[in-house]
Structures are given as C-alpha cells and as structure tokens.
Short mmCIF file of C-alpha atoms in Angstrom, two decimals:
data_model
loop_
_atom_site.label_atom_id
_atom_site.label_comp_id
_atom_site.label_asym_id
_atom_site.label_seq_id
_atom_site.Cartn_x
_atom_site.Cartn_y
_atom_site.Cartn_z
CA UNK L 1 -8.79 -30.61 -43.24
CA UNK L 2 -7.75 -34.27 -44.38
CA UNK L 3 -6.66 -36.56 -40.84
CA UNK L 4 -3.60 -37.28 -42.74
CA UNK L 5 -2.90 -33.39 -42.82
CA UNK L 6 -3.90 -33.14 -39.17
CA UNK L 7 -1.46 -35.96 -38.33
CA UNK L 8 1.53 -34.48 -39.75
CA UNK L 9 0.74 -31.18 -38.08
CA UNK L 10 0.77 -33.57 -35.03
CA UNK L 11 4.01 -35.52 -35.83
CA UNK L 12 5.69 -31.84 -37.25
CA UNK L 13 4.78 -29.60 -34.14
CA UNK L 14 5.80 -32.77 -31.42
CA UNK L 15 9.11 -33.58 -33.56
CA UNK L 16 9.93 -29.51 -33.08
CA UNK L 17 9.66 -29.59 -29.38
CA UNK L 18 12.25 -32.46 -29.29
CA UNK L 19 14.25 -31.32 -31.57
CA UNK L 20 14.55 -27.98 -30.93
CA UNK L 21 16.65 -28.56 -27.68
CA UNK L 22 17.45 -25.64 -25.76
CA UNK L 23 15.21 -23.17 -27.28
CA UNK L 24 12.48 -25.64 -26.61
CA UNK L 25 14.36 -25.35 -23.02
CA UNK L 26 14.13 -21.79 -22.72
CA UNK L 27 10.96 -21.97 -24.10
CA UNK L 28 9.45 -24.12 -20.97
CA UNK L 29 11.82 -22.73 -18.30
CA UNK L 30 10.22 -19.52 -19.25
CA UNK L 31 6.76 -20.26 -18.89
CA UNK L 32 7.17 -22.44 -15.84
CA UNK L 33 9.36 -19.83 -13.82
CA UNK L 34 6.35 -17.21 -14.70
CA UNK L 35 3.68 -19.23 -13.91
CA UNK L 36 5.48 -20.23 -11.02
CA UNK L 37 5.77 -16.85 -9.61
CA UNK L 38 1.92 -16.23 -10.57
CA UNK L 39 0.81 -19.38 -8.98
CA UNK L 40 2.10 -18.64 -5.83
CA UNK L 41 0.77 -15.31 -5.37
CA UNK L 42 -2.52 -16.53 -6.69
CA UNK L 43 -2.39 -19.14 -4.07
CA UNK L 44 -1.88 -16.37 -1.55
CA UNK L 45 -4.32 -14.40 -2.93
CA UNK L 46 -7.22 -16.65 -2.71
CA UNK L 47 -6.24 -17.76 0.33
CA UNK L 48 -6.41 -14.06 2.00
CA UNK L 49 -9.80 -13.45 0.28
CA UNK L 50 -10.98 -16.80 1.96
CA UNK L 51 -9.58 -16.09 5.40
CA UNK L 52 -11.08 -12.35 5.51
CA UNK L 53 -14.47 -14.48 4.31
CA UNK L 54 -13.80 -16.19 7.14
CA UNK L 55 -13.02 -13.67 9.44
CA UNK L 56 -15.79 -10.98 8.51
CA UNK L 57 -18.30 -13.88 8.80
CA UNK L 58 -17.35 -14.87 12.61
CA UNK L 59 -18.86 -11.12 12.99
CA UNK L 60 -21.92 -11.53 14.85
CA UNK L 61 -24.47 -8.94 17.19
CA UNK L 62 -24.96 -9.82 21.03
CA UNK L 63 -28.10 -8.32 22.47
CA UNK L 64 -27.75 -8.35 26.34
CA UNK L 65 -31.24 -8.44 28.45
CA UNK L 66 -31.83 -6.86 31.27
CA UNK L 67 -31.75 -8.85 34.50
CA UNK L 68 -35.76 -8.61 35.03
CA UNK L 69 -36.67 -8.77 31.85
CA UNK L 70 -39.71 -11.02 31.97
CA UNK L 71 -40.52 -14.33 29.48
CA UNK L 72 -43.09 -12.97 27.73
CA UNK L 73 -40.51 -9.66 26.74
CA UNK L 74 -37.79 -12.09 26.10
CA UNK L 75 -40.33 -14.00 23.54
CA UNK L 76 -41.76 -10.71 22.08
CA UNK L 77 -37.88 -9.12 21.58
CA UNK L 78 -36.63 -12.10 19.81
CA UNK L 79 -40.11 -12.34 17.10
CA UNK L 80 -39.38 -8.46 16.75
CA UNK L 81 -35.67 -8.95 16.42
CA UNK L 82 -35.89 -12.43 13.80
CA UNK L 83 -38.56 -9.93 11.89
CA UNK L 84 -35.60 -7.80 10.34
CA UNK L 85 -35.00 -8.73 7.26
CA UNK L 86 -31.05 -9.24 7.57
CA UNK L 87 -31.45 -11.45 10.53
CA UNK L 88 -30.36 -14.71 9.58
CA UNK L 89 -30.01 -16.72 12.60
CA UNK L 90 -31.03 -15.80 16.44
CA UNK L 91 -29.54 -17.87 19.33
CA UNK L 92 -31.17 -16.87 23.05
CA UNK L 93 -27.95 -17.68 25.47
CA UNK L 94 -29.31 -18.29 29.25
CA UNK L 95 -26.25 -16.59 31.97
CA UNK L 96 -26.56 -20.06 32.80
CA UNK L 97 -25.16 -20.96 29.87
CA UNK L 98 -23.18 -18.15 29.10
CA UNK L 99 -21.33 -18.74 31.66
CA UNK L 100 -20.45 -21.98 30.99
CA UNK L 101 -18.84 -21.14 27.61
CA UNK L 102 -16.75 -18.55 29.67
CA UNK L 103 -15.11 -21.46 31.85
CA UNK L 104 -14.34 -23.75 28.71
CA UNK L 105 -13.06 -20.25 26.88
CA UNK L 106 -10.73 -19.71 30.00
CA UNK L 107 -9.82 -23.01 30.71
CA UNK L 108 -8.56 -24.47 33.86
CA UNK L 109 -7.63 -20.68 34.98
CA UNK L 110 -11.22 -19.84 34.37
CA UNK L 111 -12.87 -22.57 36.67
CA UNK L 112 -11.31 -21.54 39.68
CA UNK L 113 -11.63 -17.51 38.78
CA UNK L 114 -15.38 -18.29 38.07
CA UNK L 115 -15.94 -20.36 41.12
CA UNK L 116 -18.99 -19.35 43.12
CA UNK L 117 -20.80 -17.14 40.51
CA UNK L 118 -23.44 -20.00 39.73
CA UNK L 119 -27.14 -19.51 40.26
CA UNK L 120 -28.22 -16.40 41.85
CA UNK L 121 -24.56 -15.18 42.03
CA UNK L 122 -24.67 -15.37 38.18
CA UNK L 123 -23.19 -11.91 37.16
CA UNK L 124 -23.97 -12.42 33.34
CA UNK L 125 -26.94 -11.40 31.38
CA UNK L 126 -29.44 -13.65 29.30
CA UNK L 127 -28.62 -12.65 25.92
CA UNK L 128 -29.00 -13.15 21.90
CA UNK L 129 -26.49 -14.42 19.84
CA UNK L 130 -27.28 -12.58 16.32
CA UNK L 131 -25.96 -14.00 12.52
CA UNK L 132 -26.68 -11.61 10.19
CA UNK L 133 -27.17 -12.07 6.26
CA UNK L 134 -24.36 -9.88 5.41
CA UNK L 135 -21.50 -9.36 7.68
CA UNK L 136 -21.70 -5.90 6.35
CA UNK L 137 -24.93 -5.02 7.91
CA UNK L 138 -24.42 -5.35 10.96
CA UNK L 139 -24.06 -2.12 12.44
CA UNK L 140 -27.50 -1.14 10.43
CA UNK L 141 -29.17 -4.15 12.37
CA UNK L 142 -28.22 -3.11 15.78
CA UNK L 143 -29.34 0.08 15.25
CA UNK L 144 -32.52 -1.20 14.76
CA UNK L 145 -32.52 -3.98 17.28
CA UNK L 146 -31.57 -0.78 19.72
CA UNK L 147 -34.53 0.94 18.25
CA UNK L 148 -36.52 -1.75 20.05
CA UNK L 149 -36.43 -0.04 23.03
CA UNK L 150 -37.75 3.01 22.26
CA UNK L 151 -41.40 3.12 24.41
CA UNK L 152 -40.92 0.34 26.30
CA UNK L 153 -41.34 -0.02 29.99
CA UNK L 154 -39.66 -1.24 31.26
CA UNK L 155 -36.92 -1.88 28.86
CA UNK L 156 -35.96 -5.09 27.59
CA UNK L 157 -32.39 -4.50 26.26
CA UNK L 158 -29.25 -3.96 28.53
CA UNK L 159 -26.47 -3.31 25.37
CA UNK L 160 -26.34 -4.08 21.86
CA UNK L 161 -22.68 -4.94 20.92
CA UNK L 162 -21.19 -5.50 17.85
CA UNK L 163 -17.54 -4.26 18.12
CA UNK L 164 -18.48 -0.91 16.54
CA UNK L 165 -15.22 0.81 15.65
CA UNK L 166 -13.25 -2.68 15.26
CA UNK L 167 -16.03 -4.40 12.33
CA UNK L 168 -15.71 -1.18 10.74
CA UNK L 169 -11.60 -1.05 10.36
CA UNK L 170 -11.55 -4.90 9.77
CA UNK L 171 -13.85 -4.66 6.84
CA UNK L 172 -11.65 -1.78 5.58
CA UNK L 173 -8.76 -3.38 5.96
CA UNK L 174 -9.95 -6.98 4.11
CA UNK L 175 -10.98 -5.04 1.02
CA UNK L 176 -7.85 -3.29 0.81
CA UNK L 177 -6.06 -6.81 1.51
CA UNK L 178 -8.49 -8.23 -1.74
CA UNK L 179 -8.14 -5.48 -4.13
CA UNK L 180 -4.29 -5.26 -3.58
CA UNK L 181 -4.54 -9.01 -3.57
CA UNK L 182 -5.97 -8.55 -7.15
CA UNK L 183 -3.77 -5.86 -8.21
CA UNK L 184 -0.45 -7.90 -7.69
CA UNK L 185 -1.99 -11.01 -9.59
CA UNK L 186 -2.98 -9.08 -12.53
CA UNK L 187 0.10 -7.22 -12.92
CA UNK L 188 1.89 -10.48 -12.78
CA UNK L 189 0.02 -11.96 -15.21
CA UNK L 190 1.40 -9.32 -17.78
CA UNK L 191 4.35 -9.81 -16.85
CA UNK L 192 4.09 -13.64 -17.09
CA UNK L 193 2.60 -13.02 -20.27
CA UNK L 194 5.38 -10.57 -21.72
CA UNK L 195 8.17 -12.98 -20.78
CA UNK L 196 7.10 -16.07 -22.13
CA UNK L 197 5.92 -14.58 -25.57
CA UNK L 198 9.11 -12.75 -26.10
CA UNK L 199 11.22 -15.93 -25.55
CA UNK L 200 8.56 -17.85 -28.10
CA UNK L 201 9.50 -15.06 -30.34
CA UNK L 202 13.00 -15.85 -29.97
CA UNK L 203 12.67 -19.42 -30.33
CA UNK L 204 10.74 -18.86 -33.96
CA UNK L 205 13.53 -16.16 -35.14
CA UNK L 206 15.97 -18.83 -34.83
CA UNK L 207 13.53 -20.95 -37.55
CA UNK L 208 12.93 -18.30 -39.80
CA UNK L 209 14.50 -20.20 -42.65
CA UNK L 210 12.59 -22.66 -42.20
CA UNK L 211 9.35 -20.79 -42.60
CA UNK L 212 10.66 -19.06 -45.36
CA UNK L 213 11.64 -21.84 -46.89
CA UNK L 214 8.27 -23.41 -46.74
CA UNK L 215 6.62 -20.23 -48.39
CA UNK L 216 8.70 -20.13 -51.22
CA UNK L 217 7.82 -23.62 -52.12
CA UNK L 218 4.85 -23.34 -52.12
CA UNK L 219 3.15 -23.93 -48.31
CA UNK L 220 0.20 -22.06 -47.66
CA UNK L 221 0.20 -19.30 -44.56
CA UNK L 222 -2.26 -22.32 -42.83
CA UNK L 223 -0.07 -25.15 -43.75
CA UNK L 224 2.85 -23.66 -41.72
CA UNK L 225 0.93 -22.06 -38.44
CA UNK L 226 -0.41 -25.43 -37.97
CA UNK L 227 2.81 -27.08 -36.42
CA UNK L 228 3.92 -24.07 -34.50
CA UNK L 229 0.26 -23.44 -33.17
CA UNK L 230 0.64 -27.54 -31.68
CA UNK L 231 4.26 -27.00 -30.71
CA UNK L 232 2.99 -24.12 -28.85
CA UNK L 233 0.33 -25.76 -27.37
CA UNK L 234 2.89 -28.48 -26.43
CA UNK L 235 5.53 -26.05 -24.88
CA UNK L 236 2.68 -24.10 -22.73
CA UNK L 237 1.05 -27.02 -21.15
CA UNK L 238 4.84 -28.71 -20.29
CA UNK L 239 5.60 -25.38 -18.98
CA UNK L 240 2.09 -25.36 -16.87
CA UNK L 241 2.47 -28.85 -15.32
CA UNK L 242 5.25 -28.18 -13.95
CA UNK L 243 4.70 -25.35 -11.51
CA UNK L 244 0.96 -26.73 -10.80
CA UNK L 245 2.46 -30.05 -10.00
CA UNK L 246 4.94 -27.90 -7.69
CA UNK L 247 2.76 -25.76 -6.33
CA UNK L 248 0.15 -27.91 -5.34
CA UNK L 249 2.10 -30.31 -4.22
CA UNK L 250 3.55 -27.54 -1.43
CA UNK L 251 0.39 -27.01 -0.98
CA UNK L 252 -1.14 -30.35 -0.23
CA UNK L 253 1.90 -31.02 2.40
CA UNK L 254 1.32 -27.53 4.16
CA UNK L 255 -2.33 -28.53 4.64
CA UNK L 256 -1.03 -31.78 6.35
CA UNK L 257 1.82 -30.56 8.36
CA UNK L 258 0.83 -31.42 11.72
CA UNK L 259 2.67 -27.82 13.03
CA UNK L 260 0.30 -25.70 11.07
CA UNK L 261 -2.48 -24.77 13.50
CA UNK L 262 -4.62 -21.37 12.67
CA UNK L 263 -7.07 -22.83 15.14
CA UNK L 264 -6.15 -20.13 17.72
CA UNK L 265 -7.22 -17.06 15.22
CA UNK L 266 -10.68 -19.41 14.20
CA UNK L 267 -9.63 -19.49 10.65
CA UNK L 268 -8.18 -22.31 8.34
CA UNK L 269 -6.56 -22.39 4.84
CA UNK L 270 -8.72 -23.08 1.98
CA UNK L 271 -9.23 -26.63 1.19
CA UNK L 272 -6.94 -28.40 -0.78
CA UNK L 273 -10.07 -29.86 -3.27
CA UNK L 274 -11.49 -26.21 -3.45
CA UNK L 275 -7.80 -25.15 -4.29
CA UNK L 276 -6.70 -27.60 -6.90
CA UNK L 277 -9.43 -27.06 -9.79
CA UNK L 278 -8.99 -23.80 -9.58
CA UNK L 279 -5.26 -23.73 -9.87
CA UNK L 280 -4.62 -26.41 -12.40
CA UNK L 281 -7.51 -24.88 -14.93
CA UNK L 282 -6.20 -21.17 -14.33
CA UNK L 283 -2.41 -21.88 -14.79
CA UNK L 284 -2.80 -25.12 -17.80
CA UNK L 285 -4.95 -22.17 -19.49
CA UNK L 286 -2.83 -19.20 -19.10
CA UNK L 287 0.20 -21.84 -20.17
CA UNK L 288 -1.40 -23.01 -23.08
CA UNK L 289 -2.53 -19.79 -24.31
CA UNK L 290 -0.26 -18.17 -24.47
CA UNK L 291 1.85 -20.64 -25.88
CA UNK L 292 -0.60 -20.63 -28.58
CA UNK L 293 -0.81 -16.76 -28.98
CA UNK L 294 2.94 -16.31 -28.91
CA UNK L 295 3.38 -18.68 -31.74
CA UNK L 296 0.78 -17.65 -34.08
CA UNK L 297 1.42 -14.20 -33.24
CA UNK L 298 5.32 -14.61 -33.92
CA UNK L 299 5.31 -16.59 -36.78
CA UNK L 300 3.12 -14.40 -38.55
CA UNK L 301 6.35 -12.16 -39.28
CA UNK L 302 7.99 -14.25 -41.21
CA UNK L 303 4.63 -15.70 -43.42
CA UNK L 304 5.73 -12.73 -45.86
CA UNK L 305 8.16 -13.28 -48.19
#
C-alpha cells in the first residue's frame, strides 16, 4: 500500500470521528460506560485474588516443645523437620521470646496481665515457627512433623498447630471468592463486548450510503474498510482512556487516603504500579478491539451491492 493511500485512510477515518458527532458520541459513551463497569470489577477482582494470596500465605505451622526437651533434641527435631521437602523456612522461638511478642501483641493491657511470668515463671513453650512452600500443604506437613514423635523417648513435641478446621474453610472459601471473581469479569466482558459492537453497528447503518456509494464507483472492498477499521481504532482507544484514566485515578487516591488502614487484618491493597500496567493494557486492548472488530465486522454488510 502507497503512504499516500495510507494517509488518506488516516485523514478519512480521523475526519469521520469528528464529523460524525453524536454517533461518534454514542459510539465512545458506549465503550467507556462498559469498560467502565468492567474495570471496576476487574479492579476488585484482582484485588480479592491478591488479598486471599495474602491471607493464605500468613498461614504458617507452630511446633510447640516440650518443657525438658533437651538441646541436642531441639537441634535433631529442627534438621528432621527443615528435611521435608515443603519446608521452606524454620524459625526456633525461645518462651523467652515468645513471650515478648505476646506483650507487644497485647499492648499496654498485656504488660501488666503478663507481669511476673519471666524466667522460670515462663508459662510458654520453646517452639518452631514453620513457612511452608505451599500454603496448601500444610496440614500434610504437620502430619509429618507429628510423625516425628513416633519412638521417641522421651518425646520432643508438645502440639503441632496449624488451625486445622479454619486453613481448611479459608482456602475453600478464597477459591470460591477467585473463581466467582472470574466468573463476573468474564460475563461482563460479553456484555461489554455486545454493547459497544451493536452501537458501532448503528453508527455504520447510518453511513450506508456512503459505503454504497463508494462501491458503485468503483472502491475496492479494501479501499473502504480501511477508514472505518482507523475510525474504529480511534473511537475504542477514546472510549478506553477514559475509564482507565478514571479508574486509576480512584484508585491511586484510595491507596493514599490516609483513613484507609487494612493494617489490623495484615493485608494491603495491591500496589498501585502492579495495578496500572495491567489495567491500562487490558482495558486500551479490549477498547481498541473491539472497536476494530465491530467496524470491520459491520461494514462488511453493506460491501455488497
């Protein structure tokens, strides 16, 4: 194709999207509403699926020690226990300093409640702090870190807790969250699609003269997609700026609004620069798609004459 052909596909598809006023209107009001609506709920969707990340990951296996459990048992257990293969991290906690952590976890309450209980009035246990690979395995690892104890004498392990019962609903219940997460965002994207090709449609009808027009003199079936596929390209990125600009503009002033605090339920909202690349490619796309699609796919109707 000659540049001076490309350039009047340019000049022909950007002097439709101006002059076609309201339909152009319609045309962008459409998209952005839809890709409004799909924006925000994949914001909230990605979001959710981060925070349940977040959440299953704070999941972690204490192993509690007996109170005469010698150092040479403590320093067997934990080479036995950093042996499994889904053990990623192991953390021995001294009562010493496990209760410590209890005071700064209760506050001031907790200083005078715990007053007294230091040194051989320690009621706490030595324990291991256990990070598995996969949240997910964590009930298979303390089964085997309980194993442990089986022939040993004296024992070594108080309790192996993990939350059992509670790990097992919470990972239930993020995967439902996720998959419905999904569901809603994919049936919105139909839907987002649907609307904005239908009103494309309606925007071409109005201009079927025109194309007709141009086939009867002559114009070949390429000659006349060319300007609609630009002015379509044109009308689906206008009508994708707008609700990412929106969007992540909310979004960057939620992150700094000094009210928000999810501090107290040790989870925070995705970053805003983990956020933004995402969003803007996934929403320019879908815009400029299927601005593309519902040109070509519309004009094609009238290309027979």
């Amino acid at each position: 194709m000659k540049i001076s052909t490309i350039s009047r596909h340019l000049r022909e598809g950007t002097k439709n999207v101006v002059r076609n006023g309201w339909m152009t209107f319609a045309s962008i009001s459409s998209i952005a509403i839809s890709l409004f609506i799909l924006g925000i709920f994949v914001l909230i969707t990605l979001n959710v699926n981060d925070i349940a990340g977040q959440i299953e990951k704070q999941v972690e296996i204490n192993v509690y020690l007996e109170v005469n459990t010698s150092q040479v048992q403590i320093n067997a257990l934990e080479s036995q226990i950093q042996a499994i293969h889904e053990v990623k991290t192991i953390k021995f906690v001294s009562k010493e300093e496990g209760l410590v952590y209890l005071r700064q976890k209760l506050g001031e309450s907790g200083k005078a409640l715990l007053d007294g209980f230091e040194g051989e009035n320690n009621p706490l246990n030595d324990a291991f702090t256990i990070e598995v690979d996969d949240p997910r395995n964590v009930a298979v690892v303390a089964d085997q870190i309980s194993a442990l104890n089986i022939g040993k004498d004296p024992k070594p392990i108080y309790k192996v807790n993990y939350g059992k019962g509670t790990v097992e609903a919470l990972f239930k219940v993020t995967q439902i969250v996720r998959w419905v997460g999904i569901g809603i965002v994919i049936l919105l994207s139909f839907t987002a699609v649907f609307l904005i090709a239908n009103t494309i449609k309606i925007t071409i009808l109005a201009r079927r003269k025109e194309i007709s027009i141009m086939k009867l003199v002559g114009a070949t079936n390429s000659f006349i997609r060319w300007p609609f596929f630009i002015e379509g390209a044109l009308l689906g990125f206008i009508g994708s700026v707008i609700p990412t600009a929106i969007i992540l503009g909310g979004y960057w002033k939620l992150l700094n609004t000094s009210s928000l605090n999810l501090n107290l339920l040790m989870v925070e909202l995705t970053p805003f620069g983990e956020i933004a690349p995402t969003m803007t490619a996934l929403l320019l796309g879908i815009g400029m798609v299927i601005g593309i699609w519902g040109s070509l796919i519309s004009v094609r109707k009238f290309l027979r004459v």
